[in-house]
Each structure stands twice: as C-alpha cells, then as structure tokens.
PDB file of C-alpha atoms in Angstrom:
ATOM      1  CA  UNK B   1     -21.065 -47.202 -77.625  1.00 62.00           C
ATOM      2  CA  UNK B   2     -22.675 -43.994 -79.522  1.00 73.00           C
ATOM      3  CA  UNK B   3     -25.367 -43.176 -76.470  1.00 93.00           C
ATOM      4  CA  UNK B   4     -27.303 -40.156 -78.295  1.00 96.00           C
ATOM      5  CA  UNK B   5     -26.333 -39.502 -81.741  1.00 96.00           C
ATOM      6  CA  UNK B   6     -28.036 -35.936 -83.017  1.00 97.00           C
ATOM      7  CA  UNK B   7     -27.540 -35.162 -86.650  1.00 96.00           C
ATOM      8  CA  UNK B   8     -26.678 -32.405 -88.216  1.00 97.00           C
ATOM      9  CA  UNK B   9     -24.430 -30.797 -85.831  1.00 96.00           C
ATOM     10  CA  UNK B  10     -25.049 -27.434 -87.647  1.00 96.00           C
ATOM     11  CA  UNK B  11     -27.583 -25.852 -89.935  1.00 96.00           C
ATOM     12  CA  UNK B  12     -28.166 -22.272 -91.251  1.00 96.00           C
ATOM     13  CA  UNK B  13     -32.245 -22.648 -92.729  1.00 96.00           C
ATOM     14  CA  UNK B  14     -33.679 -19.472 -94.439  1.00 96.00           C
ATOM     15  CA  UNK B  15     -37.201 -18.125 -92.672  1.00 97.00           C
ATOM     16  CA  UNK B  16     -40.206 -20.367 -93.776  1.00 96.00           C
ATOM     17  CA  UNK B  17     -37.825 -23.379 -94.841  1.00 96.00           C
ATOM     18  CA  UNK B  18     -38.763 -26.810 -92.713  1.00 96.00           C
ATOM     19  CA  UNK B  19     -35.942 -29.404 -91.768  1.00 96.00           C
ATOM     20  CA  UNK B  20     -35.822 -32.468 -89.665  1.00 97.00           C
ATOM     21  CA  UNK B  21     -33.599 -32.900 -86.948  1.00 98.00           C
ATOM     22  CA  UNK B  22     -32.790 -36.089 -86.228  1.00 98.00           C
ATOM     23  CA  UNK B  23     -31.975 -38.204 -82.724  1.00 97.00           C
ATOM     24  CA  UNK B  24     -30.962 -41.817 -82.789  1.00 97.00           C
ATOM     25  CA  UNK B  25     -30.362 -43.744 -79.041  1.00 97.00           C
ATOM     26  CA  UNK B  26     -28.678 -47.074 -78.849  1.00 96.00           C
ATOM     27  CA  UNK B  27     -29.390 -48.160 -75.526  1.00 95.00           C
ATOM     28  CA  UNK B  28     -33.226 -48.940 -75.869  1.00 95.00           C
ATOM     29  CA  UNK B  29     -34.325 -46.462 -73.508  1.00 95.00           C
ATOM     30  CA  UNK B  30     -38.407 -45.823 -73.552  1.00 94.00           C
ATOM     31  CA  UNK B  31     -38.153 -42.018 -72.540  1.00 94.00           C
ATOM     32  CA  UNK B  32     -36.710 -39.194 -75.058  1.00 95.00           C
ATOM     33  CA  UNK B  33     -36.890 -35.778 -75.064  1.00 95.00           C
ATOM     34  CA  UNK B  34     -35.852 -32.414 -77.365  1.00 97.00           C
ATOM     35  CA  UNK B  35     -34.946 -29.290 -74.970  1.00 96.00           C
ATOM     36  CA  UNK B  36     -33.886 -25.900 -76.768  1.00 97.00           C
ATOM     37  CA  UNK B  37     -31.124 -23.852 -75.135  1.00 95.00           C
ATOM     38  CA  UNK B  38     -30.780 -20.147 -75.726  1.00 91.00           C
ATOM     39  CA  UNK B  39     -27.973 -18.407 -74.815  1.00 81.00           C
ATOM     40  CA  UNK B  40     -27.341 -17.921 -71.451  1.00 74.00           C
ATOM     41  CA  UNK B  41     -30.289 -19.511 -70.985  1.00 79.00           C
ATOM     42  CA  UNK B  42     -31.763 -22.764 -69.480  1.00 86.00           C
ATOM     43  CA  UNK B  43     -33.302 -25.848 -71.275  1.00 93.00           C
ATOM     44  CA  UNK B  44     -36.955 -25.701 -72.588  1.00 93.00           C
ATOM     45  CA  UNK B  45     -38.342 -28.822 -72.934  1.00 93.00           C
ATOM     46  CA  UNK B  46     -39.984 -29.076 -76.603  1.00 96.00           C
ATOM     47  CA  UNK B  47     -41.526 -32.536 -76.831  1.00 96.00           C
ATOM     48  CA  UNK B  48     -41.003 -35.857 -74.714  1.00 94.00           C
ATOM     49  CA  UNK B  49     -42.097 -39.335 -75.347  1.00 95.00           C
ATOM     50  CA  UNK B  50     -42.400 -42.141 -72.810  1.00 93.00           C
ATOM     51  CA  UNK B  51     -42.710 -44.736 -75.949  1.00 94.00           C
ATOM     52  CA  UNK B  52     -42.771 -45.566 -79.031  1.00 94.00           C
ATOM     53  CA  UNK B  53     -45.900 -43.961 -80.048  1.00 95.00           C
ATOM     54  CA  UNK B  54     -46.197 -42.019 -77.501  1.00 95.00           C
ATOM     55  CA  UNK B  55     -45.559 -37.994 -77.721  1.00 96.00           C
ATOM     56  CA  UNK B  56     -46.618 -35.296 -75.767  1.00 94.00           C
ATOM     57  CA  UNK B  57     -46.033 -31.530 -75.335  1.00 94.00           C
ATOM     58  CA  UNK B  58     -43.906 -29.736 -73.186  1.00 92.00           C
ATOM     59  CA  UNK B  59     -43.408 -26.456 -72.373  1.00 91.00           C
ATOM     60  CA  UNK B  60     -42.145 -24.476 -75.769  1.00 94.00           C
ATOM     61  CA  UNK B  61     -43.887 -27.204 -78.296  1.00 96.00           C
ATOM     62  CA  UNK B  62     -45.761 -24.360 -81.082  1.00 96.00           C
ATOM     63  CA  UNK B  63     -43.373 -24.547 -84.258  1.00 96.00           C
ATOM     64  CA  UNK B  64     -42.111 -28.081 -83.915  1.00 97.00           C
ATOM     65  CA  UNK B  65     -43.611 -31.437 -84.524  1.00 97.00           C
ATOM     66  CA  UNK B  66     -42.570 -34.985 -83.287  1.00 97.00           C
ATOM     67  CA  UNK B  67     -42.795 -38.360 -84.048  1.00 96.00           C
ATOM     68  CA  UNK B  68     -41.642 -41.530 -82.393  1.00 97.00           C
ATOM     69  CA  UNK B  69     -42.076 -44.946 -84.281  1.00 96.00           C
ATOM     70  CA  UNK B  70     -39.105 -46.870 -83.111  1.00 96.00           C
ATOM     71  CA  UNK B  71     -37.790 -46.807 -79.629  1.00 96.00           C
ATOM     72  CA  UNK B  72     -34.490 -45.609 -81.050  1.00 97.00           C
ATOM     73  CA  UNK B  73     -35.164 -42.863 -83.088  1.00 97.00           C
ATOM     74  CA  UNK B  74     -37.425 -39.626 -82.328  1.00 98.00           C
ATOM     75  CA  UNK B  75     -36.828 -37.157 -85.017  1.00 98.00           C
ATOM     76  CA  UNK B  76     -37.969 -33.134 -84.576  1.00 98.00           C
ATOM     77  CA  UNK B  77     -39.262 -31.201 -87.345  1.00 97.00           C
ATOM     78  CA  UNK B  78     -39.609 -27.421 -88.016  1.00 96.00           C
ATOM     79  CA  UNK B  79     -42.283 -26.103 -90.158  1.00 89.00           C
ATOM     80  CA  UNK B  80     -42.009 -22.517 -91.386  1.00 93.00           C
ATOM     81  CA  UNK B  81     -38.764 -21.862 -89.662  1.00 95.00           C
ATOM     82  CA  UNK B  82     -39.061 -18.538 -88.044  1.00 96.00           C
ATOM     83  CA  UNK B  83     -36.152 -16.180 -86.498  1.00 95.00           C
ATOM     84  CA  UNK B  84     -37.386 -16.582 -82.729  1.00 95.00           C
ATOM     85  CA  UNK B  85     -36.409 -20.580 -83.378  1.00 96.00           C
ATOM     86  CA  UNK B  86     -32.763 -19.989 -83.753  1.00 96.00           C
ATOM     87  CA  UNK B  87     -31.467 -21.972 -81.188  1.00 97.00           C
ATOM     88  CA  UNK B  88     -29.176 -25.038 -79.709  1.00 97.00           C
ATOM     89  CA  UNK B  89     -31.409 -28.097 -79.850  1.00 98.00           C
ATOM     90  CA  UNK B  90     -30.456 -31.251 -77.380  1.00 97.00           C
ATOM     91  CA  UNK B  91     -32.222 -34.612 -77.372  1.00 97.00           C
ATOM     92  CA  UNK B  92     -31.883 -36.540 -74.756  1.00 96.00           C
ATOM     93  CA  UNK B  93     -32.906 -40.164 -73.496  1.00 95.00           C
ATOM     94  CA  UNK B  94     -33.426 -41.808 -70.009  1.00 92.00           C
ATOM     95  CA  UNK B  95     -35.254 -44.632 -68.179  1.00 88.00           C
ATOM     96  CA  UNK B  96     -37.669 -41.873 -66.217  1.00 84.00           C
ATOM     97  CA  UNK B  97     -35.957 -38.676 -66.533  1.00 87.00           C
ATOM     98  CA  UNK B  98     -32.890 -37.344 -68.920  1.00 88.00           C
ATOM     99  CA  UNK B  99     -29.941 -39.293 -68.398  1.00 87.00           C
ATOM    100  CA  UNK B 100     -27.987 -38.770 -71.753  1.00 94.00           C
ATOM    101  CA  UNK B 101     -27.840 -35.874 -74.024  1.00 95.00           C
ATOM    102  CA  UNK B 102     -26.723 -35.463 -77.136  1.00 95.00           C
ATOM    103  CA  UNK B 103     -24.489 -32.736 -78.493  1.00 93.00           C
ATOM    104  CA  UNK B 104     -26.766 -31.224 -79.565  1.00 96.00           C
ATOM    105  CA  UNK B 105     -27.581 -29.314 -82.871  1.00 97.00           C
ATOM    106  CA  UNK B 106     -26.943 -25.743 -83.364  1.00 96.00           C
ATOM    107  CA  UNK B 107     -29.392 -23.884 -85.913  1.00 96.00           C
ATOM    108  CA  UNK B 108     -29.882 -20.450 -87.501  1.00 96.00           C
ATOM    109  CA  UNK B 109     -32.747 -18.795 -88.938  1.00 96.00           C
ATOM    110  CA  UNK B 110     -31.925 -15.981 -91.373  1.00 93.00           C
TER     111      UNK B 110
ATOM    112  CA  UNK J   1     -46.591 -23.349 -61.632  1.00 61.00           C
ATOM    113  CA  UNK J   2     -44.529 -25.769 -63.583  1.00 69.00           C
ATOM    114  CA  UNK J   3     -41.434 -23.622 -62.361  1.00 88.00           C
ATOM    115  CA  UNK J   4     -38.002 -24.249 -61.258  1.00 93.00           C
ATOM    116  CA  UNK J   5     -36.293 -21.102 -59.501  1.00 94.00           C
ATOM    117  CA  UNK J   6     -32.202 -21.299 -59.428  1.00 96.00           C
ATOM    118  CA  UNK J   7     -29.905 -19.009 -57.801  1.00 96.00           C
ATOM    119  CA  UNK J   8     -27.329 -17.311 -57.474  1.00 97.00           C
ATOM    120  CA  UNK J   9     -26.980 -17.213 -61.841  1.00 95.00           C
ATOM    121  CA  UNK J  10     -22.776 -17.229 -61.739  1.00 96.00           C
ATOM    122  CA  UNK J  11     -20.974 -17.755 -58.455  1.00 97.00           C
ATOM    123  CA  UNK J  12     -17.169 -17.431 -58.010  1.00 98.00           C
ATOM    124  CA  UNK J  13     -15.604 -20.133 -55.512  1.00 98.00           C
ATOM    125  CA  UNK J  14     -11.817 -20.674 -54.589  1.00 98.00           C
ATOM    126  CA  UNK J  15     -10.385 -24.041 -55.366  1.00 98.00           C
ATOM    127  CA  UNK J  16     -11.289 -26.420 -51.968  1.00 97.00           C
ATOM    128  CA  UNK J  17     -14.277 -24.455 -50.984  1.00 98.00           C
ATOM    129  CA  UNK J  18     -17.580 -25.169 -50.931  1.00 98.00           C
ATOM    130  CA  UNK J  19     -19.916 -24.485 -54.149  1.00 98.00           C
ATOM    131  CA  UNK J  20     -24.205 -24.017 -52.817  1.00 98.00           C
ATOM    132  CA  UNK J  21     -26.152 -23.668 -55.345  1.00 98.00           C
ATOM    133  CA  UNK J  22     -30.269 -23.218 -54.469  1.00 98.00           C
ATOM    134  CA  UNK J  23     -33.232 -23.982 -56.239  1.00 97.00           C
ATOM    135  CA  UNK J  24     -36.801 -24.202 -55.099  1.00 97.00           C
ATOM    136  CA  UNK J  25     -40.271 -25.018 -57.305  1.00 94.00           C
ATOM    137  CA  UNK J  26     -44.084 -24.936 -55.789  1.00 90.00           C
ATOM    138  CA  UNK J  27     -45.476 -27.890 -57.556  1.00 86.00           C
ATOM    139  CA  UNK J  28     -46.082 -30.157 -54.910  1.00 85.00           C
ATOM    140  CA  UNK J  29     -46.256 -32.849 -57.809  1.00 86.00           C
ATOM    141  CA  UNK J  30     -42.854 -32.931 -58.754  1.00 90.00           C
ATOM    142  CA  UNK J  31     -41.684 -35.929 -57.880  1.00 90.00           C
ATOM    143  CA  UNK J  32     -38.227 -36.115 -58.383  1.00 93.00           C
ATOM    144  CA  UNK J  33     -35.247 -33.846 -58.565  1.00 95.00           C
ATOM    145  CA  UNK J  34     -32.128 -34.313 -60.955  1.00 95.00           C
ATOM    146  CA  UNK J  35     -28.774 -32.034 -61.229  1.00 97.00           C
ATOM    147  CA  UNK J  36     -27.156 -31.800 -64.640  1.00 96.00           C
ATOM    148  CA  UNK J  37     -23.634 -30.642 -65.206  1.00 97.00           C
ATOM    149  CA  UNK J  38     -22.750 -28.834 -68.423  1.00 95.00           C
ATOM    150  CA  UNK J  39     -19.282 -27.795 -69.872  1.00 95.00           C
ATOM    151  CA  UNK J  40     -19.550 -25.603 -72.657  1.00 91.00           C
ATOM    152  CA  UNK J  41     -20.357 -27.178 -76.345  1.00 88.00           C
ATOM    153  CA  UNK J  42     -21.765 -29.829 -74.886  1.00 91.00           C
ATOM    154  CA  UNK J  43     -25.430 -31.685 -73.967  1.00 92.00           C
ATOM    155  CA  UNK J  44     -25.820 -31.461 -70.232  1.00 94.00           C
ATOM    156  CA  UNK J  45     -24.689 -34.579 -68.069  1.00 94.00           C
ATOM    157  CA  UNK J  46     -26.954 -36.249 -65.113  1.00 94.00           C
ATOM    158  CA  UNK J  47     -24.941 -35.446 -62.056  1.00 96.00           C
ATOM    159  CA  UNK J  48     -26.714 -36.670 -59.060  1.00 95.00           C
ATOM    160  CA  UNK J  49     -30.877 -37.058 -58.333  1.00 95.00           C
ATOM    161  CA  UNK J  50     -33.016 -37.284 -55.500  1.00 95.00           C
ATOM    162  CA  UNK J  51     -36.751 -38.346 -54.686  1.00 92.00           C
ATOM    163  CA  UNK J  52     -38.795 -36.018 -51.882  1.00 89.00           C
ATOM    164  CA  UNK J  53     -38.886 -38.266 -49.353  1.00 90.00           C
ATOM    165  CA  UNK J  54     -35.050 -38.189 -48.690  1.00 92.00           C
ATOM    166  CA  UNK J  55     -34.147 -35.556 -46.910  1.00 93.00           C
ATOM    167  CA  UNK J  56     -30.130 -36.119 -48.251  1.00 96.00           C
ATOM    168  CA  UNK J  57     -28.107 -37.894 -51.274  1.00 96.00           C
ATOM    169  CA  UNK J  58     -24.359 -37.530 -51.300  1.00 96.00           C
ATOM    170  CA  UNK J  59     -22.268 -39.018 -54.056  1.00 95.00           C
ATOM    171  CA  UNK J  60     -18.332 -38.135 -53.794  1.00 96.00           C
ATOM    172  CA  UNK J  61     -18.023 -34.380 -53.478  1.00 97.00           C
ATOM    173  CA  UNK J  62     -21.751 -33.613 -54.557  1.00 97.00           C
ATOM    174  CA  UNK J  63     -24.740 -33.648 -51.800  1.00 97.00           C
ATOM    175  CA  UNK J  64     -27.976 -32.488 -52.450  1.00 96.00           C
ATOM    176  CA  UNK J  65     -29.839 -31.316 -49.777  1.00 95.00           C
ATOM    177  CA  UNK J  66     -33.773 -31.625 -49.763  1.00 95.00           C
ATOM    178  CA  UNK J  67     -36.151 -29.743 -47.785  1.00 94.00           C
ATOM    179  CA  UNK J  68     -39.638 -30.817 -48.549  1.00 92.00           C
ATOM    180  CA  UNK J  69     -42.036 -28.915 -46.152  1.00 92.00           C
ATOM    181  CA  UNK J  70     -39.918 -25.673 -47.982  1.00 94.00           C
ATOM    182  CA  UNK J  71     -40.421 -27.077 -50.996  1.00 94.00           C
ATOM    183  CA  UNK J  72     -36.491 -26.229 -51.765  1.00 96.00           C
ATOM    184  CA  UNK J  73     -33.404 -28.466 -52.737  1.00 97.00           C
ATOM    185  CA  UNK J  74     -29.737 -27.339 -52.951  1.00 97.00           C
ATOM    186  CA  UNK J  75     -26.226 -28.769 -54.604  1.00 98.00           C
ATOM    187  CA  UNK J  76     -23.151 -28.743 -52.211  1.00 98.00           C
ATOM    188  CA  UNK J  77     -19.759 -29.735 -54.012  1.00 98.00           C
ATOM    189  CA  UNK J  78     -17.466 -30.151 -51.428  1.00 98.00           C
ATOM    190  CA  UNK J  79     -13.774 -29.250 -52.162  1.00 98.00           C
ATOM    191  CA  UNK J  80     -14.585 -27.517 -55.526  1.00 98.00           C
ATOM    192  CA  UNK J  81     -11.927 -27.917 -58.352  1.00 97.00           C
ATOM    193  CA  UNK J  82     -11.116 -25.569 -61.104  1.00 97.00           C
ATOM    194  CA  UNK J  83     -12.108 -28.460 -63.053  1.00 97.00           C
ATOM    195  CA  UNK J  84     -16.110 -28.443 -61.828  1.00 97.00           C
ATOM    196  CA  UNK J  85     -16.256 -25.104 -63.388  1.00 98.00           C
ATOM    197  CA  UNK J  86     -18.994 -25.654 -65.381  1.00 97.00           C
ATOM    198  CA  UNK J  87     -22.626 -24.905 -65.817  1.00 96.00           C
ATOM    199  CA  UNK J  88     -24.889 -26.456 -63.131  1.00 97.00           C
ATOM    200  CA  UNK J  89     -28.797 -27.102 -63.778  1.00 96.00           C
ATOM    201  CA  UNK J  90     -31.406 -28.056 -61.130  1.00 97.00           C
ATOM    202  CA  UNK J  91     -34.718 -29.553 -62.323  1.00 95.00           C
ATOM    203  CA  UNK J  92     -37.532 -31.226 -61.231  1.00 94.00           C
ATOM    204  CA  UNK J  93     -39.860 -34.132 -63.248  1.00 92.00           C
ATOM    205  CA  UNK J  94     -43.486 -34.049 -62.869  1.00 84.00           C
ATOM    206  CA  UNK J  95     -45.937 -36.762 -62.138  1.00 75.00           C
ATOM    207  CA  UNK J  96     -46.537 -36.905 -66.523  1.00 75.00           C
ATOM    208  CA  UNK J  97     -42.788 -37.522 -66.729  1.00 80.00           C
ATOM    209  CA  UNK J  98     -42.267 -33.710 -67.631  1.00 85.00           C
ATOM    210  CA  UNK J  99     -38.877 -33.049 -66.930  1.00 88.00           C
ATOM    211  CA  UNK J 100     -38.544 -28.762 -66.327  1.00 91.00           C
ATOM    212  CA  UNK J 101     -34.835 -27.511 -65.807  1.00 93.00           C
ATOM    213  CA  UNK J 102     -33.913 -24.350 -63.890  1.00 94.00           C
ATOM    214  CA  UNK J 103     -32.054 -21.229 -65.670  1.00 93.00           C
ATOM    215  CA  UNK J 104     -28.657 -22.257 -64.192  1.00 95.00           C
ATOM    216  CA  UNK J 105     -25.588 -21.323 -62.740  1.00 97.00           C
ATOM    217  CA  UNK J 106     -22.863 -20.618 -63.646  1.00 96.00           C
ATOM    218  CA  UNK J 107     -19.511 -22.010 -61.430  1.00 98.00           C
ATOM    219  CA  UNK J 108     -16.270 -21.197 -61.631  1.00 98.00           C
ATOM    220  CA  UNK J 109     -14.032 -22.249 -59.128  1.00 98.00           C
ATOM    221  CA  UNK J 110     -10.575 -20.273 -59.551  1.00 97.00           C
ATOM    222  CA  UNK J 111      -7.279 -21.683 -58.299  1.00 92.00           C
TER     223      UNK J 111
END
C-alpha cells in the first residue's frame, strides 16, 4: 500500500544542472499534481494533470516541465536549475482535488 | 483573483479549547473547499472538504463552516489536543480542477 511514492527524497543540483523528479501513484487515480513549499510558506501549485495526457499550468509553472503518459507516473523536470527553485517539492494525487501527498522531495540549488 | 486569504498565520490554543481558523477567496468559481493538515516533514493530509452549497460539514472534532454570500469558510476543531498541533491549510479548487492552497496556520495547542 505505497499511495504516493516521490523519489529522491533529497538532492543538492549545481545552478544550470536539470534533474527529474519523479512521482509514482498506485491507486489509479486520474488527477496529480506537483506543489512547491517554501519555508514558512504555503503550497504553489506547479503543474496538474486530470489524465494521462493531459497537463496544464498552474500558478508557479516557468522553470519546470511535465509529462504524464501513464496514469501512475507524472514525473517533473527542471531545466537550468536556478537558486530561486530551491525548494520542498510535493506531488500529490486525488479523484478531483489532492487527496494524497507524497513526502515530498527536498532540493538545493547552489 | 485566483486567491486564498488565511488567518490568523500561528495561533496558540489550550488543550480542550476551540481552534478557528478563517479563510476567505473572491472567485466566485471555486467550487469546492478542502482543509489539509500538515505535521512537519511531511506532504500535507486531506482533513475535511466542503462544496458551496452547504452551509456546514462536521466530521469528529473538525467543522467547517461555509458562508457563501461572504464568500468566507472557517475550520473549528473542537476540544483541541496537543496532538492537532500541526500546520493547517485552507484551499479552494477551481472550475479547471486548479487546486490553490492558502499560506497557513500554524496551531499549537499547549497542555
């Protein structure tokens, strides 16, 4: 019973480097989402999708890229890391709205 | 405005009061209005949700109250216990399945 698996927990990328974070869901739920929580801060929603195949933008979404070709897996990527990107990234899946995060993935830029 | 005001930001309760915690948006096409609960090092976890055209959900020691016309919503947990000290996030999902969170709050309910 993993719910929302989010790999890597951790990640130190130097400025301009690109990486993939990756979100896997288990219980075949058509709605995902990446949020990014600074600290002391609330969640900013990056990128949804309602479906495989399906993406669209949400309210922090320059920097980042998404793709969504399997209902279980919806992978975020960083291009030219930058400082301002240093954050804790949580995916998250649902049946409408967010009903399971992961534990999300902490990341520096240096 | 795809906006989702929360207050107070940190709040202080004694064990077996009451925790309020407000939030209120203006875009009449949010359609639906979920609480997460968040405990540090952790992804947030759905709490309690309600739809605008109920006026009140209660579920255990949580209620949310909903006040439409207002456009404003509010978490009540009844009986607080030091162990709902936590971080508490309103938000509200738009009509395009845009789900926008509120800054928080920060509860801690002290024995």
């Amino acid at each position: 019973n993993a719910g929302v698996t989010q790999t890597p927990k951790f990640r130190i990328l130097k400025i301009g480097q690109s990486m993939t974070l990756q979100c896997t869901q288990d219980m075949n739920h058509n709605y995902m989402y990446w949020y990014r929580q600074d600290p002391g801060m609330g969640l900013k929603l990056i990128y949804y999708s309602v479906g495989a195949g399906i993406t669209d933008k949400g309210e922090v979404p320059n920097g980042y890229n998404v793709s969504r070709s399997t209902t279980e897996d919806f992978p975020l990527r960083l291009e030219l890391a930058a400082p301002s990107q240093t954050s804790v990234y949580f995916c998250a899946s649902g049946k409408g709205t967010p009903q399971h995060f992961g534990d999300g993935t902490r990341l520096s830029i240096l | 405005q795809q906006q989702v005001k929360q207050s107070p930001q940190s709040l202080i309760v004694q064990k077996g009061g009451i925790s309020i915690i407000n939030c209120a948006y203006e875009n009449t096409a949010f359609d639906y209005f979920p609480w997460y609960q968040q405990f540090p090092g952790k992804g947030p976890a759905l709490l309690i949700a309600i739809r605008p055209d109920v006026s009140e959900k209660k579920e255990g020691r949580f209620t949310i109250s909903f006040n439409k016309s207002a456009k404003q919503f509010s978490l009540h947990i009844m009986d607080s216990q030091p162990g709902d000290s936590a971080t508490y996030f309103c938000a509200a999902k738009t009509s395009y399945d845009k789900v926008i969170f509120g800054p928080g709050t920060s509860l801690s309910v002290i024995p």
